[in-house]
GROMACS .gro file of C-alpha atoms in nm:
model
  226
    1MET     CA    1   0.548  -1.243   1.700
    2ARG     CA    2   0.239  -1.027   1.741
    3ILE     CA    3  -0.024  -1.199   1.510
    4LEU     CA    4  -0.366  -1.075   1.414
    5LEU     CA    5  -0.592  -1.375   1.334
    6ILE     CA    6  -0.914  -1.294   1.125
    7GLU     CA    7  -1.107  -1.612   1.106
    8ASP     CA    8  -1.488  -1.671   1.151
    9ASP     CA    9  -1.487  -2.048   1.207
   10PRO     CA   10  -1.477  -2.078   1.586
   11LEU     CA   11  -1.313  -2.436   1.580
   12ILE     CA   12  -1.038  -2.336   1.338
   13ALA     CA   13  -0.987  -1.998   1.514
   14ASP     CA   14  -0.960  -2.149   1.863
   15PHE     CA   15  -0.724  -2.420   1.725
   16ILE     CA   16  -0.495  -2.169   1.554
   17GLU     CA   17  -0.498  -1.929   1.853
   18LYS     CA   18  -0.417  -2.199   2.112
   19GLY     CA   19  -0.131  -2.346   1.900
   20LEU     CA   20   0.020  -1.997   1.833
   21LYS     CA   21   0.013  -1.901   2.206
   22GLU     CA   22   0.165  -2.233   2.296
   23ALA     CA   23   0.451  -2.158   2.051
   24GLY     CA   24   0.513  -1.825   2.232
   25HIS     CA   25   0.328  -1.578   2.003
   26ALA     CA   26   0.091  -1.297   2.108
   27VAL     CA   27  -0.243  -1.336   1.926
   28HIS     CA   28  -0.541  -1.104   1.864
   29ALA     CA   29  -0.837  -1.295   1.719
   30VAL     CA   30  -1.139  -1.142   1.550
   31ARG     CA   31  -1.419  -1.328   1.374
   32ASP     CA   32  -1.579  -1.060   1.136
   33GLY     CA   33  -1.445  -0.893   0.830
   34ARG     CA   34  -1.512  -0.540   0.934
   35ASP     CA   35  -1.366  -0.584   1.279
   36GLY     CA   36  -1.061  -0.753   1.108
   37LEU     CA   37  -1.008  -0.450   0.884
   38PHE     CA   38  -1.038  -0.215   1.178
   39ALA     CA   39  -0.777  -0.412   1.377
   40ALA     CA   40  -0.555  -0.456   1.068
   41THR     CA   41  -0.533  -0.085   1.007
   42GLY     CA   42  -0.525   0.026   1.366
   43GLU     CA   43  -0.279  -0.219   1.530
   44GLU     CA   44   0.091  -0.277   1.493
   45VAL     CA   45   0.133  -0.648   1.423
   46ASP     CA   46   0.411  -0.860   1.272
   47ALA     CA   47   0.171  -1.081   1.059
   48ILE     CA   48  -0.190  -1.128   0.978
   49ILE     CA   49  -0.359  -1.466   0.913
   50LEU     CA   50  -0.655  -1.383   0.705
   51ASP     CA   51  -0.945  -1.617   0.613
   52ARG     CA   52  -1.064  -1.554   0.266
   53MET     CA   53  -1.443  -1.599   0.326
   54LEU     CA   54  -1.565  -1.376   0.618
   55PRO     CA   55  -1.900  -1.228   0.726
   56GLY     CA   56  -1.921  -0.857   0.700
   57LEU     CA   57  -1.635  -0.815   0.456
   58ASP     CA   58  -1.455  -1.061   0.235
   59GLY     CA   59  -1.095  -1.140   0.304
   60LEU     CA   60  -0.987  -1.047  -0.044
   61ASP     CA   61  -1.139  -0.701  -0.002
   62ILE     CA   62  -0.968  -0.651   0.321
   63LEU     CA   63  -0.637  -0.742   0.153
   64LYS     CA   64  -0.701  -0.492  -0.125
   65MET     CA   65  -0.785  -0.220   0.118
   66LEU     CA   66  -0.475  -0.286   0.330
   67ARG     CA   67  -0.245  -0.275   0.034
   68ALA     CA   68  -0.415   0.031  -0.110
   69ALA     CA   69  -0.354   0.208   0.224
   70GLY     CA   70   0.010   0.120   0.197
   71LYS     CA   71   0.004  -0.140   0.481
   72ALA     CA   72   0.294  -0.380   0.413
   73THR     CA   73   0.224  -0.626   0.701
   74PRO     CA   74   0.279  -0.984   0.591
   75VAL     CA   75  -0.048  -1.165   0.518
   76LEU     CA   76  -0.099  -1.539   0.520
   77MET     CA   77  -0.432  -1.612   0.356
   78LEU     CA   78  -0.638  -1.914   0.458
   79SER     CA   79  -0.901  -2.061   0.238
   80SER     CA   80  -1.098  -2.372   0.146
   81LEU     CA   81  -1.084  -2.226  -0.204
   82GLY     CA   82  -0.778  -2.406  -0.329
   83ASP     CA   83  -0.773  -2.418  -0.711
   84VAL     CA   84  -0.477  -2.248  -0.890
   85ASP     CA   85  -0.677  -1.946  -1.016
   86GLN     CA   86  -0.800  -1.858  -0.670
   87ARG     CA   87  -0.453  -1.893  -0.511
   88VAL     CA   88  -0.307  -1.684  -0.778
   89GLU     CA   89  -0.582  -1.415  -0.730
   90GLY     CA   90  -0.499  -1.391  -0.358
   91LEU     CA   91  -0.127  -1.362  -0.417
   92ARG     CA   92  -0.172  -1.100  -0.692
   93GLU     CA   93  -0.388  -0.886  -0.460
   94GLY     CA   94  -0.103  -0.878  -0.208
   95ALA     CA   95  -0.111  -1.195   0.002
   96ASP     CA   96   0.241  -1.300   0.096
   97ASP     CA   97   0.140  -1.669   0.124
   98TYR     CA   98  -0.169  -1.886   0.073
   99LEU     CA   99  -0.255  -2.199   0.264
  100VAL     CA  100  -0.554  -2.425   0.173
  101LYS     CA  101  -0.779  -2.572   0.443
  102PRO     CA  102  -0.748  -2.829   0.580
  103PHE     CA  103  -0.392  -2.776   0.687
  104ALA     CA  104  -0.142  -2.903   0.946
  105PHE     CA  105  -0.067  -2.657   1.220
  106VAL     CA  106   0.303  -2.722   1.195
  107GLU     CA  107   0.287  -2.602   0.828
  108LEU     CA  108   0.104  -2.284   0.928
  109LEU     CA  109   0.372  -2.216   1.188
  110ALA     CA  110   0.651  -2.280   0.943
  111ARG     CA  111   0.495  -2.051   0.686
  112LEU     CA  112   0.458  -1.774   0.948
  113GLU     CA  113   0.824  -1.810   1.054
  114GLY     CA  114   0.912  -1.779   0.676
  115LEU     CA  115   0.722  -1.462   0.650
  116SER     CA  116   0.902  -1.330   0.962
  117ARG     CA  117   1.241  -1.414   0.817
  118ARG     CA  118   1.161  -1.236   0.485
  119GLN     CA  119   1.040  -0.935   0.683
  120GLU     CA  120   1.349  -0.912   0.883
  121THR     CA  121   1.582  -0.925   0.587
  122ALA     CA  122   1.385  -0.701   0.356
  123PRO     CA  123   1.463  -0.325   0.351
  124ARG     CA  124   1.206  -0.123   0.526
  125GLU     CA  125   0.975   0.053   0.281
  126GLN     CA  126   0.981   0.424   0.286
  127THR     CA  127   0.640   0.559   0.426
  128ARG     CA  128   0.726   0.934   0.438
  129LEU     CA  129   0.881   1.145   0.163
  130VAL     CA  130   1.018   1.500   0.236
  131LEU     CA  131   1.146   1.769   0.016
  132ALA     CA  132   1.216   2.108   0.171
  133ASP     CA  133   0.890   2.196   0.353
  134LEU     CA  134   0.671   1.953   0.138
  135GLU     CA  135   0.604   1.611   0.283
  136ILE     CA  136   0.394   1.308   0.201
  137ASP     CA  137   0.273   1.043   0.445
  138LEU     CA  138   0.222   0.735   0.218
  139LEU     CA  139   0.039   0.541   0.491
  140LYS     CA  140  -0.215   0.812   0.585
  141ARG     CA  141  -0.232   0.957   0.221
  142GLN     CA  142  -0.170   1.297   0.348
  143VAL     CA  143   0.026   1.579   0.189
  144LYS     CA  144   0.144   1.895   0.377
  145ARG     CA  145   0.358   2.199   0.289
  146ALA     CA  146   0.485   2.414   0.558
  147GLY     CA  147   0.260   2.226   0.795
  148HIS     CA  148  -0.058   2.300   0.610
  149SER     CA  149  -0.262   2.012   0.457
  150ILE     CA  150  -0.309   1.996   0.083
  151GLU     CA  151  -0.604   1.805  -0.058
  152LEU     CA  152  -0.509   1.592  -0.373
  153GLN     CA  153  -0.713   1.383  -0.602
  154PRO     CA  154  -0.575   1.009  -0.626
  155ARG     CA  155  -0.411   1.069  -0.953
  156GLU     CA  156  -0.252   1.397  -0.826
  157PHE     CA  157  -0.123   1.213  -0.527
  158ARG     CA  158   0.041   0.941  -0.743
  159LEU     CA  159   0.183   1.207  -0.969
  160LEU     CA  160   0.332   1.389  -0.671
  161GLU     CA  161   0.465   1.065  -0.507
  162TYR     CA  162   0.648   0.979  -0.828
  163LEU     CA  163   0.804   1.318  -0.865
  164MET     CA  164   0.902   1.306  -0.492
  165ARG     CA  165   1.067   0.968  -0.534
  166HIS     CA  166   1.259   1.130  -0.830
  167ALA     CA  167   1.330   1.462  -0.656
  168ASP     CA  168   1.591   1.682  -0.823
  169GLN     CA  169   1.581   1.466  -1.139
  170VAL     CA  170   1.426   1.561  -1.469
  171VAL     CA  171   1.123   1.339  -1.525
  172THR     CA  172   1.009   1.298  -1.891
  173ARG     CA  173   0.644   1.277  -2.013
  174THR     CA  174   0.701   0.922  -2.113
  175MET     CA  175   0.815   0.829  -1.762
  176LEU     CA  176   0.503   0.990  -1.616
  177LEU     CA  177   0.270   0.825  -1.864
  178GLU     CA  178   0.416   0.482  -1.783
  179ALA     CA  179   0.435   0.529  -1.404
  180VAL     CA  180   0.134   0.724  -1.316
  181TRP     CA  181  -0.108   0.649  -1.601
  182ASP     CA  182   0.022   0.297  -1.695
  183TYR     CA  183   0.024   0.414  -2.057
  184HIS     CA  184   0.286   0.254  -2.281
  185PHE     CA  185   0.209   0.484  -2.568
  186ASP     CA  186   0.146   0.859  -2.616
  187PRO     CA  187  -0.227   0.921  -2.594
  188GLN     CA  188  -0.177   1.256  -2.783
  189THR     CA  189  -0.358   1.460  -2.513
  190ASN     CA  190  -0.262   1.721  -2.267
  191VAL     CA  191  -0.354   1.506  -1.965
  192ILE     CA  192  -0.013   1.550  -1.816
  193ASP     CA  193  -0.003   1.924  -1.860
  194VAL     CA  194  -0.343   1.954  -1.696
  195HIS     CA  195  -0.248   1.753  -1.392
  196ILE     CA  196   0.090   1.916  -1.350
  197SER     CA  197  -0.086   2.256  -1.374
  198ARG     CA  198  -0.327   2.157  -1.097
  199LEU     CA  199  -0.058   1.997  -0.878
  200ARG     CA  200   0.157   2.313  -0.919
  201GLN     CA  201  -0.135   2.530  -0.814
  202LYS     CA  202  -0.190   2.322  -0.495
  203ILE     CA  203   0.168   2.283  -0.374
  204ASP     CA  204   0.333   2.611  -0.488
  205ARG     CA  205   0.045   2.859  -0.444
  206ASP     CA  206   0.110   3.114  -0.172
  207HIS     CA  207   0.465   3.007  -0.137
  208ASP     CA  208   0.768   3.224  -0.229
  209LYS     CA  209   0.979   2.935  -0.356
  210PRO     CA  210   0.818   2.709  -0.603
  211LEU     CA  211   0.914   2.347  -0.611
  212LEU     CA  212   0.758   2.208  -0.928
  213HIS     CA  213   0.941   2.325  -1.244
  214THR     CA  214   0.894   2.269  -1.614
  215VAL     CA  215   1.216   2.187  -1.790
  216ARG     CA  216   1.151   2.309  -2.141
  217GLY     CA  217   1.202   2.040  -2.403
  218ALA     CA  218   1.279   1.768  -2.147
  219GLY     CA  219   1.005   1.731  -1.882
  220TYR     CA  220   0.947   1.827  -1.517
  221LEU     CA  221   1.155   1.864  -1.199
  222LEU     CA  222   1.054   1.866  -0.844
  223GLY     CA  223   1.319   2.041  -0.638
  224GLN     CA  224   1.452   2.366  -0.499
  225ARG     CA  225   1.618   2.614  -0.736
  226ASP     CA  226   1.794   2.932  -0.637
   0.00000   0.00000   0.00000
């Protein structure tokens, strides 16, 4: 496995790095939060061992940024903060496992192997969505139509992603309120109409064939129509 180790304690970092290399793994070790984020977003690794308390940038913040950027690399979080609430917080923010210091190296190795097995058996997450000449890169958060970049606001990006995942299907207002706005009630506003109008202007403007359609009395559909 290719493992990124983000740990600022030199004794613990050296101990883990030596043990992982002896077990046959390739290890890149960094000891600063900002350097760790740079490495985690710029390198292809099979797993990340992430200390929670780091100089420069907190481990929990690194985790949030990775998941927000669409990085699905398995993360084993290390911390001396071991009460239940703190472990739950780390797992809810996207950690795949949580190990409290001090720990036995054999347990760390077993947990990494468990993450690797889950990664191998899990279906690969789709990172690129394409419909006709419209495409979304979910990792880079980029949208293009006919090769030209389109700048979207975060909510517009989420709206388009949801429509792309349900291409050629009628999507109701209720579905959009729940999936994109996390509303489980009708706010009685025109928020969806406003965002659909802005999105339509950005993806269909200057193109002969519109992709975003209003289905009267039903909702919206993203797809090609003759």
